[in-house]
mmCIF file of C-alpha atoms (C1' of nucleotides) in Angstrom:
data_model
loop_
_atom_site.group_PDB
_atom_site.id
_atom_site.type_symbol
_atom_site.label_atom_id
_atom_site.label_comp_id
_atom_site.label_asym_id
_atom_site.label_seq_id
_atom_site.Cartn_x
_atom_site.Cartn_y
_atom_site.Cartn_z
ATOM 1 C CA UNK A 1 123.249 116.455 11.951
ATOM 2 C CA UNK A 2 126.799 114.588 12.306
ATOM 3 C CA UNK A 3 129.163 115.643 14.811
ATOM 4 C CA UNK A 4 130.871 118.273 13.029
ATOM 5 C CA UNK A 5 128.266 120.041 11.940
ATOM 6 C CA UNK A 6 126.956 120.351 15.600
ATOM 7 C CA UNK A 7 130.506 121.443 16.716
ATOM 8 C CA UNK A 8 130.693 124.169 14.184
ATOM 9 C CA UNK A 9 127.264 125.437 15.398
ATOM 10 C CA UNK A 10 128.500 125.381 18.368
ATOM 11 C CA UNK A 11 131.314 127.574 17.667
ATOM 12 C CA UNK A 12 129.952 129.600 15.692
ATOM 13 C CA UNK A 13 127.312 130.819 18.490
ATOM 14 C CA UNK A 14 130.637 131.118 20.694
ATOM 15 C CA UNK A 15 130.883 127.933 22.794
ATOM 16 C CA UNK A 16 133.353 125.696 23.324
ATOM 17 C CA UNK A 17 132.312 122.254 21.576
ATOM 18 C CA UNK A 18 132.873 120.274 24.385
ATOM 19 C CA UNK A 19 131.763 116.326 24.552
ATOM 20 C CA UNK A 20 128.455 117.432 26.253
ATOM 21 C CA UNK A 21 127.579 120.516 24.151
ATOM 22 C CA UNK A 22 127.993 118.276 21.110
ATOM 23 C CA UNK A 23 125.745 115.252 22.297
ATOM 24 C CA UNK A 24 122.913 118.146 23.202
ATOM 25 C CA UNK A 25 123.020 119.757 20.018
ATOM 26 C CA UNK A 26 123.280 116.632 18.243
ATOM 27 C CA UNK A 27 120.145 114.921 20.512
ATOM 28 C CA UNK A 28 117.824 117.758 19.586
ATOM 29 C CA UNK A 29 118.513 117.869 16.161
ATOM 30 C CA UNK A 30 118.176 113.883 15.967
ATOM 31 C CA UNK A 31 114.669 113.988 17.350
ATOM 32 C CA UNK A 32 113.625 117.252 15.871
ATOM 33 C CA UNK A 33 110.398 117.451 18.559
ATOM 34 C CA UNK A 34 110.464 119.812 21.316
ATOM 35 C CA UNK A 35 112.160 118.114 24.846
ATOM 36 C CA UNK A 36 111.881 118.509 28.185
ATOM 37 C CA UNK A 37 114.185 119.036 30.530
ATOM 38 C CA UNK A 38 113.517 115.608 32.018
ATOM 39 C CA UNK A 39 113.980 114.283 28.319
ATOM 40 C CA UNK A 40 116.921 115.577 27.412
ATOM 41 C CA UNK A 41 118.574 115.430 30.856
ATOM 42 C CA UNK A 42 117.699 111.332 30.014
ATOM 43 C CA UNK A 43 118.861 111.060 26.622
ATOM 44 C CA UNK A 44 122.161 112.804 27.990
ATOM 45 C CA UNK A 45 122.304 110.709 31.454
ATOM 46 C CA UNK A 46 125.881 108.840 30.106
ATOM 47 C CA UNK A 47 127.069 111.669 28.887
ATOM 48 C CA UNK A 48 126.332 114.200 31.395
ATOM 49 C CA UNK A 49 124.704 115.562 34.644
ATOM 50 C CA UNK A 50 121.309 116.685 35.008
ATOM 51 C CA UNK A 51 122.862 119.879 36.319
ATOM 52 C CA UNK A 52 125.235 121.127 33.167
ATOM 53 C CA UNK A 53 121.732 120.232 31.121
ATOM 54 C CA UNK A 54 120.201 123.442 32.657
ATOM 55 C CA UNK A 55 123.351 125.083 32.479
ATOM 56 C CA UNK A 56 122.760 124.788 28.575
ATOM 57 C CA UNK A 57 119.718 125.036 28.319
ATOM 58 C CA UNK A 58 120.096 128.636 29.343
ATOM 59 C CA UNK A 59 122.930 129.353 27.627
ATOM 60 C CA UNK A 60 121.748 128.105 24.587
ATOM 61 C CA UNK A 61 118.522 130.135 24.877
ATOM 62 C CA UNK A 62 120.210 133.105 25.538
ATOM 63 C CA UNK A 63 122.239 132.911 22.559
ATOM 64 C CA UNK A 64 119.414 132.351 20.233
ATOM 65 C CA UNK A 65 120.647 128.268 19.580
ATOM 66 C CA UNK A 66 117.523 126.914 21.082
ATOM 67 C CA UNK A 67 113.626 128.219 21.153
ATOM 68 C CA UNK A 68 111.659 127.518 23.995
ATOM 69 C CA UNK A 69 107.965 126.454 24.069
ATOM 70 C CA UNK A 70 105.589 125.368 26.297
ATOM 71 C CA UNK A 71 103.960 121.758 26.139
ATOM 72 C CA UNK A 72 101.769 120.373 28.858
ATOM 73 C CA UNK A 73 102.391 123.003 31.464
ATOM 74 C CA UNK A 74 106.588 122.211 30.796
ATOM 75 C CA UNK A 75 109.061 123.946 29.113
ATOM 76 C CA UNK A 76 110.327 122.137 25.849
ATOM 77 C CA UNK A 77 113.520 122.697 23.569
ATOM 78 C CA UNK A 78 114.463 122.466 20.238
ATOM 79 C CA UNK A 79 117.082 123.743 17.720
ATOM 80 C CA UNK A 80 116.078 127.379 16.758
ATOM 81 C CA UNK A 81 116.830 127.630 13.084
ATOM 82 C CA UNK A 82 117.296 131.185 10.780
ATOM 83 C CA UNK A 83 113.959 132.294 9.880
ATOM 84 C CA UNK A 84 111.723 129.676 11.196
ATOM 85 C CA UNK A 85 108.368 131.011 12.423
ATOM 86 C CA UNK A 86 106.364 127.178 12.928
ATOM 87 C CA UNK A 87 104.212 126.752 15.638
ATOM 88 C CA UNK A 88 103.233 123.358 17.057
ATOM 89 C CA UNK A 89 99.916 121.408 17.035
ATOM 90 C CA UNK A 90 99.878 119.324 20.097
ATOM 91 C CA UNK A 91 97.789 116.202 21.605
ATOM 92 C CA UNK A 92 95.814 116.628 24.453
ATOM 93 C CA UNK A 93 96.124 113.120 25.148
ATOM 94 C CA UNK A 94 99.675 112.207 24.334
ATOM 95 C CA UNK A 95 101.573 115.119 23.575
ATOM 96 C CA UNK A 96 102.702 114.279 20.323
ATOM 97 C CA UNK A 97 103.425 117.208 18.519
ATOM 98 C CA UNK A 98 103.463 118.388 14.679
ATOM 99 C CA UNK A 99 104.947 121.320 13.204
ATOM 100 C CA UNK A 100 102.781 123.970 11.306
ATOM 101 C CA UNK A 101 103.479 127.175 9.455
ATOM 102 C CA UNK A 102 101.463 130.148 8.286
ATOM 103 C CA UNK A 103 99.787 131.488 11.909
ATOM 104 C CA UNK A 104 98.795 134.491 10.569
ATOM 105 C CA UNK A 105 100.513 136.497 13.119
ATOM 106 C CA UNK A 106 101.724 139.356 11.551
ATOM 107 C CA UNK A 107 97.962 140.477 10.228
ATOM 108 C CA UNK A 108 96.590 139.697 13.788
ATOM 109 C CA UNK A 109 99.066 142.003 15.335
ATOM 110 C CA UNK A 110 98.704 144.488 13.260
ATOM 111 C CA UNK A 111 95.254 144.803 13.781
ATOM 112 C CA UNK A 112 95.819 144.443 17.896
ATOM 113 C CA UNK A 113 98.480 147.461 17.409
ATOM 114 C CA UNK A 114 95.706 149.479 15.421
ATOM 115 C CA UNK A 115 93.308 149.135 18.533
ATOM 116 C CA UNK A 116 95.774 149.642 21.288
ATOM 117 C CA UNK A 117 95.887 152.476 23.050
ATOM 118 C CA UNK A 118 99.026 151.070 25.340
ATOM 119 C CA UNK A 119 101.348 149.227 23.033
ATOM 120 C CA UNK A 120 103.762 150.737 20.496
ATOM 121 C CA UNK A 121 105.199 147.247 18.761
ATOM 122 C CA UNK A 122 104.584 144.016 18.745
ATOM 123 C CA UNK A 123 108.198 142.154 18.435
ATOM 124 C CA UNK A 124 107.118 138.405 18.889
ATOM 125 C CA UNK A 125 104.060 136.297 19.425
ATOM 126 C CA UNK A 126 103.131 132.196 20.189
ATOM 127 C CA UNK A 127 100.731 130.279 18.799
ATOM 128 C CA UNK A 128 99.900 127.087 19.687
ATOM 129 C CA UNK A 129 96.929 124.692 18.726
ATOM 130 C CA UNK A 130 95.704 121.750 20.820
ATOM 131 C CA UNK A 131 93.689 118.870 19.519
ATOM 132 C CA UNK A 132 93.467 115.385 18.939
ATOM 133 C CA UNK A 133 96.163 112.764 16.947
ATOM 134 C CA UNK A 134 94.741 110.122 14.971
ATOM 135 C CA UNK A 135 95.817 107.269 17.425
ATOM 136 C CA UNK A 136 93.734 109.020 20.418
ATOM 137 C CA UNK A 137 90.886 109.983 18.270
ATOM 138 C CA UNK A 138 88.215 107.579 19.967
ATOM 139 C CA UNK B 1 81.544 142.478 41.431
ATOM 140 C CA UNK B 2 80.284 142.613 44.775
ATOM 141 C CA UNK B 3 80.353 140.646 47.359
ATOM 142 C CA UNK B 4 76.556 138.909 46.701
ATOM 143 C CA UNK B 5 77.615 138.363 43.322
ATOM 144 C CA UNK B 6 80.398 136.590 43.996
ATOM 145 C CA UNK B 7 79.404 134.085 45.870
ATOM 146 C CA UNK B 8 76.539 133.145 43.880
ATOM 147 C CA UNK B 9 78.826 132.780 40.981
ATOM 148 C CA UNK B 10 80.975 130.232 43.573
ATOM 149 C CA UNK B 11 77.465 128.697 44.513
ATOM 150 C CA UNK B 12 76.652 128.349 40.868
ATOM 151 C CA UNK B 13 80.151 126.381 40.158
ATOM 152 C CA UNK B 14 79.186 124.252 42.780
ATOM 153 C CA UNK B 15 81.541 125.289 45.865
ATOM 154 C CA UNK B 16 80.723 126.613 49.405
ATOM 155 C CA UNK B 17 80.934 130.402 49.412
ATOM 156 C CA UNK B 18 83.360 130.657 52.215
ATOM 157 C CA UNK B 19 85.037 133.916 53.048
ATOM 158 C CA UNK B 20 88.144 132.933 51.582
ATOM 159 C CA UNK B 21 86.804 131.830 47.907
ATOM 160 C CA UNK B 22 84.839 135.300 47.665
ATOM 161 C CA UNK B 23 87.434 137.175 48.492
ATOM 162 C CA UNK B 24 89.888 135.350 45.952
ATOM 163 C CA UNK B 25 86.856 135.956 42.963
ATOM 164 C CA UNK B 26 86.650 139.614 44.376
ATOM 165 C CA UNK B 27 89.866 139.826 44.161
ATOM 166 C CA UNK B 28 90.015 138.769 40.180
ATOM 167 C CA UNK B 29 87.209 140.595 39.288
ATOM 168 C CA UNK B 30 88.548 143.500 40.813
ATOM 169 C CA UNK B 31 92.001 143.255 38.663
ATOM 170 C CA UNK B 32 90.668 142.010 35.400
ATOM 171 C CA UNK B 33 94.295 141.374 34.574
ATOM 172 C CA UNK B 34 95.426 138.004 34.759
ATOM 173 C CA UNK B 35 97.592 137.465 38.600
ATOM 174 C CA UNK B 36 100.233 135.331 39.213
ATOM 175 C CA UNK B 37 100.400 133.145 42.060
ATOM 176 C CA UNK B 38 102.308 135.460 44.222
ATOM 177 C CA UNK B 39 100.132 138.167 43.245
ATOM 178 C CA UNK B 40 96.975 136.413 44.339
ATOM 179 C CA UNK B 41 98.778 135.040 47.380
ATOM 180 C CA UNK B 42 99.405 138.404 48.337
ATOM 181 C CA UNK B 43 96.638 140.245 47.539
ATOM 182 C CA UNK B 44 94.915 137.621 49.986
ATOM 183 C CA UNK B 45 97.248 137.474 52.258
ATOM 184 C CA UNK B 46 95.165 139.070 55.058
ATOM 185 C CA UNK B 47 92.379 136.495 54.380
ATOM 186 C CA UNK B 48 93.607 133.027 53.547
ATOM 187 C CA UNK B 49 96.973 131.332 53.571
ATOM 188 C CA UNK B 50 98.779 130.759 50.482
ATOM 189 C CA UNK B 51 97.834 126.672 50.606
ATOM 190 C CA UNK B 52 94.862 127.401 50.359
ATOM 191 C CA UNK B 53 95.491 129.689 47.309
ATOM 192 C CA UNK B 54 96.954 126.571 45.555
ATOM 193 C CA UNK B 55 94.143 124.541 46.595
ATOM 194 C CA UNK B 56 91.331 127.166 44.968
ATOM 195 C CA UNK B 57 93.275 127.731 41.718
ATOM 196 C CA UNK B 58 93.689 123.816 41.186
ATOM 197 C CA UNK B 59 89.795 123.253 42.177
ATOM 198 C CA UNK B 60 88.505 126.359 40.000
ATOM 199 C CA UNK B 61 90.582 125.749 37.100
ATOM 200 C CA UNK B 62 88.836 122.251 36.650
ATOM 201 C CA UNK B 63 85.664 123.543 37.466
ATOM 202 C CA UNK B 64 85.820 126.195 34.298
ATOM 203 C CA UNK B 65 85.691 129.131 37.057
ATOM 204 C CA UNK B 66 88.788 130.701 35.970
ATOM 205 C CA UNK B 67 91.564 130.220 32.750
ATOM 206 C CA UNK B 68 95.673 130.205 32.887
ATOM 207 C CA UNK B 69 97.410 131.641 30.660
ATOM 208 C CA UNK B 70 101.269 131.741 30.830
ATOM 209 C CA UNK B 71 103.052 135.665 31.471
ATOM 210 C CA UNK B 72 106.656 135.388 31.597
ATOM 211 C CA UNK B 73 106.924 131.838 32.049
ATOM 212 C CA UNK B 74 104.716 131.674 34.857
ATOM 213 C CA UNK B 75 100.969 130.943 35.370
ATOM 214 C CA UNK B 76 98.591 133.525 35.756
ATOM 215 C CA UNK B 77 94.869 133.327 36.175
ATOM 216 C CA UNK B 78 92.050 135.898 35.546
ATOM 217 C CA UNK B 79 87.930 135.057 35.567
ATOM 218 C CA UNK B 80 86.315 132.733 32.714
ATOM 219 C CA UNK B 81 83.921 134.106 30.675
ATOM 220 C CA UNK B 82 81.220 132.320 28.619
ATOM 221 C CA UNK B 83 82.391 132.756 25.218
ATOM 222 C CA UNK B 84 85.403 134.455 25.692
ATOM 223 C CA UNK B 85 88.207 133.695 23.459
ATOM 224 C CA UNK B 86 90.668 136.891 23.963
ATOM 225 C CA UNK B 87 94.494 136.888 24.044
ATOM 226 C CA UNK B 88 97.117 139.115 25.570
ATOM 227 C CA UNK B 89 99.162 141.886 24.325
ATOM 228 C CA UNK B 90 102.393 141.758 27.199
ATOM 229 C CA UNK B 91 105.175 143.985 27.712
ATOM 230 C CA UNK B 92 108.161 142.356 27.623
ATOM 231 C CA UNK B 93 109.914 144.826 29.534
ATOM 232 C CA UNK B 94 106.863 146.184 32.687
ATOM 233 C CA UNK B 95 104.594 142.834 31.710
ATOM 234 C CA UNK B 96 101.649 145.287 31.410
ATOM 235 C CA UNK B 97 98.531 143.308 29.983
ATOM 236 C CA UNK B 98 96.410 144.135 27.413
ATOM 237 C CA UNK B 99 93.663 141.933 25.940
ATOM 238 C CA UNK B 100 92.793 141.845 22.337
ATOM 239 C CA UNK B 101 90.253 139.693 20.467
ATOM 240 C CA UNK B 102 90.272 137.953 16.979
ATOM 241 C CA UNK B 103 93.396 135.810 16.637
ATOM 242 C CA UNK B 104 92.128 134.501 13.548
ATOM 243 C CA UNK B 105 93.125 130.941 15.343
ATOM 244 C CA UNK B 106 89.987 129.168 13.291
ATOM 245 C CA UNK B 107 90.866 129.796 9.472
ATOM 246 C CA UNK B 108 94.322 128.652 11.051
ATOM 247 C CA UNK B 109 93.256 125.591 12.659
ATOM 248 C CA UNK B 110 91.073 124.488 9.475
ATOM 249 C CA UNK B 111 94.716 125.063 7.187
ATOM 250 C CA UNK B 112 96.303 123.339 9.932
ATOM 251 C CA UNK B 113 94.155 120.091 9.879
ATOM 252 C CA UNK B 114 93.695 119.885 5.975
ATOM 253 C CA UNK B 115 97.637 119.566 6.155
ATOM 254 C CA UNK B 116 98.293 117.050 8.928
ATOM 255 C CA UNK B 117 98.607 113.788 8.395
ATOM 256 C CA UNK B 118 98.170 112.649 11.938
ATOM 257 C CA UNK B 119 95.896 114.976 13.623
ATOM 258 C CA UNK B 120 92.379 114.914 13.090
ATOM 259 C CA UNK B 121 90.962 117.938 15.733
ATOM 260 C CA UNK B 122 91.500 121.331 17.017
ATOM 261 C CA UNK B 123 89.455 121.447 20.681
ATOM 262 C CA UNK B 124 91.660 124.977 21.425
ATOM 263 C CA UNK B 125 94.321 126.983 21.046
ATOM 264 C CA UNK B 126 96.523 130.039 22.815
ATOM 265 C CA UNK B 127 97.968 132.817 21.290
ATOM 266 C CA UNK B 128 99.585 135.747 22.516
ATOM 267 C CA UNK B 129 101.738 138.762 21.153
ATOM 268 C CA UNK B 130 104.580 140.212 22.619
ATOM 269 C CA UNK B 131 105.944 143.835 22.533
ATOM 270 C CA UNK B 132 106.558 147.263 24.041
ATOM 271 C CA UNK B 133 104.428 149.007 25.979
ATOM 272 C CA UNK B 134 104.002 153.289 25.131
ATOM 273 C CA UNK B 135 106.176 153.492 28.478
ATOM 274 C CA UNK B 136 108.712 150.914 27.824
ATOM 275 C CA UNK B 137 109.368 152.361 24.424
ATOM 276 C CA UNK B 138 112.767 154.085 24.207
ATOM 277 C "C1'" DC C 1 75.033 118.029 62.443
ATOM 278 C "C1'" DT C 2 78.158 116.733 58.978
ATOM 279 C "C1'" DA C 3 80.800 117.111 55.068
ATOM 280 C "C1'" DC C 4 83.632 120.270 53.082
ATOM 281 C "C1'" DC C 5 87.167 123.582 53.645
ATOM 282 C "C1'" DT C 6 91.115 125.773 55.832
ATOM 283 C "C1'" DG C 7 95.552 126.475 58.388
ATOM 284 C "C1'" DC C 8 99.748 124.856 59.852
ATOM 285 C "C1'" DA C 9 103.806 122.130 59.425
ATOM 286 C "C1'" DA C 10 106.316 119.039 57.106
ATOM 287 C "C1'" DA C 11 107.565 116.551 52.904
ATOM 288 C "C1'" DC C 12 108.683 116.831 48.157
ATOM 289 C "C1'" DG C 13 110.861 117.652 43.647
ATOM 290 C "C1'" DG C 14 112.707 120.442 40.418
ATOM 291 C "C1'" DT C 15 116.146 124.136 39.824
ATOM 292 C "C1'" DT C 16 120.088 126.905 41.231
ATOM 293 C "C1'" DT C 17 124.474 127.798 43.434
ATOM 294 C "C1'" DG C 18 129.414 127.090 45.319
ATOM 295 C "C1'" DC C 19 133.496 125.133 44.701
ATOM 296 C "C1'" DA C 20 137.134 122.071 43.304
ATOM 297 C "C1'" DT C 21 138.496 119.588 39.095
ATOM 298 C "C1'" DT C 22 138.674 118.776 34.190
ATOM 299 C "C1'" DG C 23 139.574 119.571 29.438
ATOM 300 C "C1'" DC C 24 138.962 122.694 25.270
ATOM 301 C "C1'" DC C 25 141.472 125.984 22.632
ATOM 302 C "C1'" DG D 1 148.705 127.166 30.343
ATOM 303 C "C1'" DG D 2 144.658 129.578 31.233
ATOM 304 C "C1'" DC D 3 140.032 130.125 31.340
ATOM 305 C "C1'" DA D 4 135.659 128.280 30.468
ATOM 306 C "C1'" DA D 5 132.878 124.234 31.443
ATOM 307 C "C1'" DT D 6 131.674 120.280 34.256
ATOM 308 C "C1'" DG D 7 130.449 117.264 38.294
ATOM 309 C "C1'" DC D 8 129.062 116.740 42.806
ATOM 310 C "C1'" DA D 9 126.787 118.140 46.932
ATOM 311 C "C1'" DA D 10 124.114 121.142 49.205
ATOM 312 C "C1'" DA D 11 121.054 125.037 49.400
ATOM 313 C "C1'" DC D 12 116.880 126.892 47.727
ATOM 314 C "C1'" DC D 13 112.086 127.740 46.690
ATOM 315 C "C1'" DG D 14 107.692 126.931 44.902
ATOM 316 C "C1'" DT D 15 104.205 123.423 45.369
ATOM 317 C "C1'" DT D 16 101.856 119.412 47.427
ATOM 318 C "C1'" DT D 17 100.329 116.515 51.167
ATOM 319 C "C1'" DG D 18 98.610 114.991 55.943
ATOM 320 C "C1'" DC D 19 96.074 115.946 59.570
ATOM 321 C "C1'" DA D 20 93.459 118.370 63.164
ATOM 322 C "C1'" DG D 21 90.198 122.021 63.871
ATOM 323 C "C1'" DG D 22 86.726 125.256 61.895
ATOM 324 C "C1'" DT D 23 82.642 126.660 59.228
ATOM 325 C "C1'" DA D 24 79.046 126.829 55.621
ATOM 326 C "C1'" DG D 25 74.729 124.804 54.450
#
DNA sequence: CTACCTGCAAACGGTTTGCATTGCC
DNA sequence: GGCAATGCAAACCGTTTGCAGGTAG
């Protein structure tokens, strides 16, 4: 994603494309794998502080320009893009992750919804598989 | 689970059956929901200090005595079960708990894997839904 | 009796907040 | 020019660690 691209997106979610903004948006789409916090707030350490990284990060999420997910006990970022339902296979050994789509939610929750007796709706769900990349595979 | 029952389980998993450790497995058994921290720290708070709360979590989660699972972005714990592979249903207005079973996460892992290029296992997965409660529903 | 476990207090590290300054729009 | 965003420093809070005393087996 150049520059301007990340800008627009930026406006268009109402933000002001600062400097900072821009290199964020522009990081995670470069890498397109989920970040930490520690990551990110690395990737971004000449550009900005450690501290305006959170401050993004929540904005961001709020606004529906980032997803969050959780790898290794840690929260992890990337760009959240228009209908994207992928989930993430991840390794147990060293955390490298793949995308994958098709979880089979929607079935799954309609069938929990069917058998609940407390829930009206099921709005969202995560899926997440854990195994082993070919490099760690002993 | 009483008391006797308890502690054998602890005895069984290879710890000492102090007062404290029974009275956190009590405690969980009790519940059958899965407790935060906090929740466990207070719930105990007549019996053990919250140290030592850490210190049982860390030691029974290795030993297979009890599972996390992540509720609104923090850890929560509930009892292990041999062969248990159910999910949660939460609120995500009250973070009421509901379990649910067949996710459906093996046909999904076998798709997964025939796709990947890099990964060559699935050891586990997670999997939860999120929606409205009868209560929380306008 | 002895090794394991617990409580207390202090250290630690990641995250949040307050406030003055900067820089988009 | 005005208001939102940033940087810096300090507060904050959940978690971990060290150590001395207690307790289960």
């Amino acid at each position: 994603m150049d520059t301007n691209t990340a800008k627009a997106r930026l406006r268009d979610a109402g933000f002001r494309a600062t400097q900072q903004r821009t290199a964020f948006v522009s990081r995670l789409a470069a890498v397109h794998e989920p970040q930490s916090i520690q990551e990110l707030a690395d990737a971004l350490s000449g550009t900005c502080d450690p501290v305006t990284v959170y401050r993004m990060i929540t904005a961001f999420e709020k606004a529906g320009l980032v997803r969050e997910s959780t790898i290794g006990g840690r929260p992890h970022y990337e760009l959240a893009e228009a209908g994207d339902d992928h989930h993430h296979l991840v390794c147990t050994n060293c955390r490298a992750v793949e995308d994958f789509v098709g979880c089979g939610a929607d079935a799954v929750a309609r069938a929990a919804l069917k058998r609940s007796r407390r829930f009206t709706s099921v709005t969202s769900h995560s899926f997440d598989l854990y195994g082993l990349c070919r490099s760690c595979t002993a």
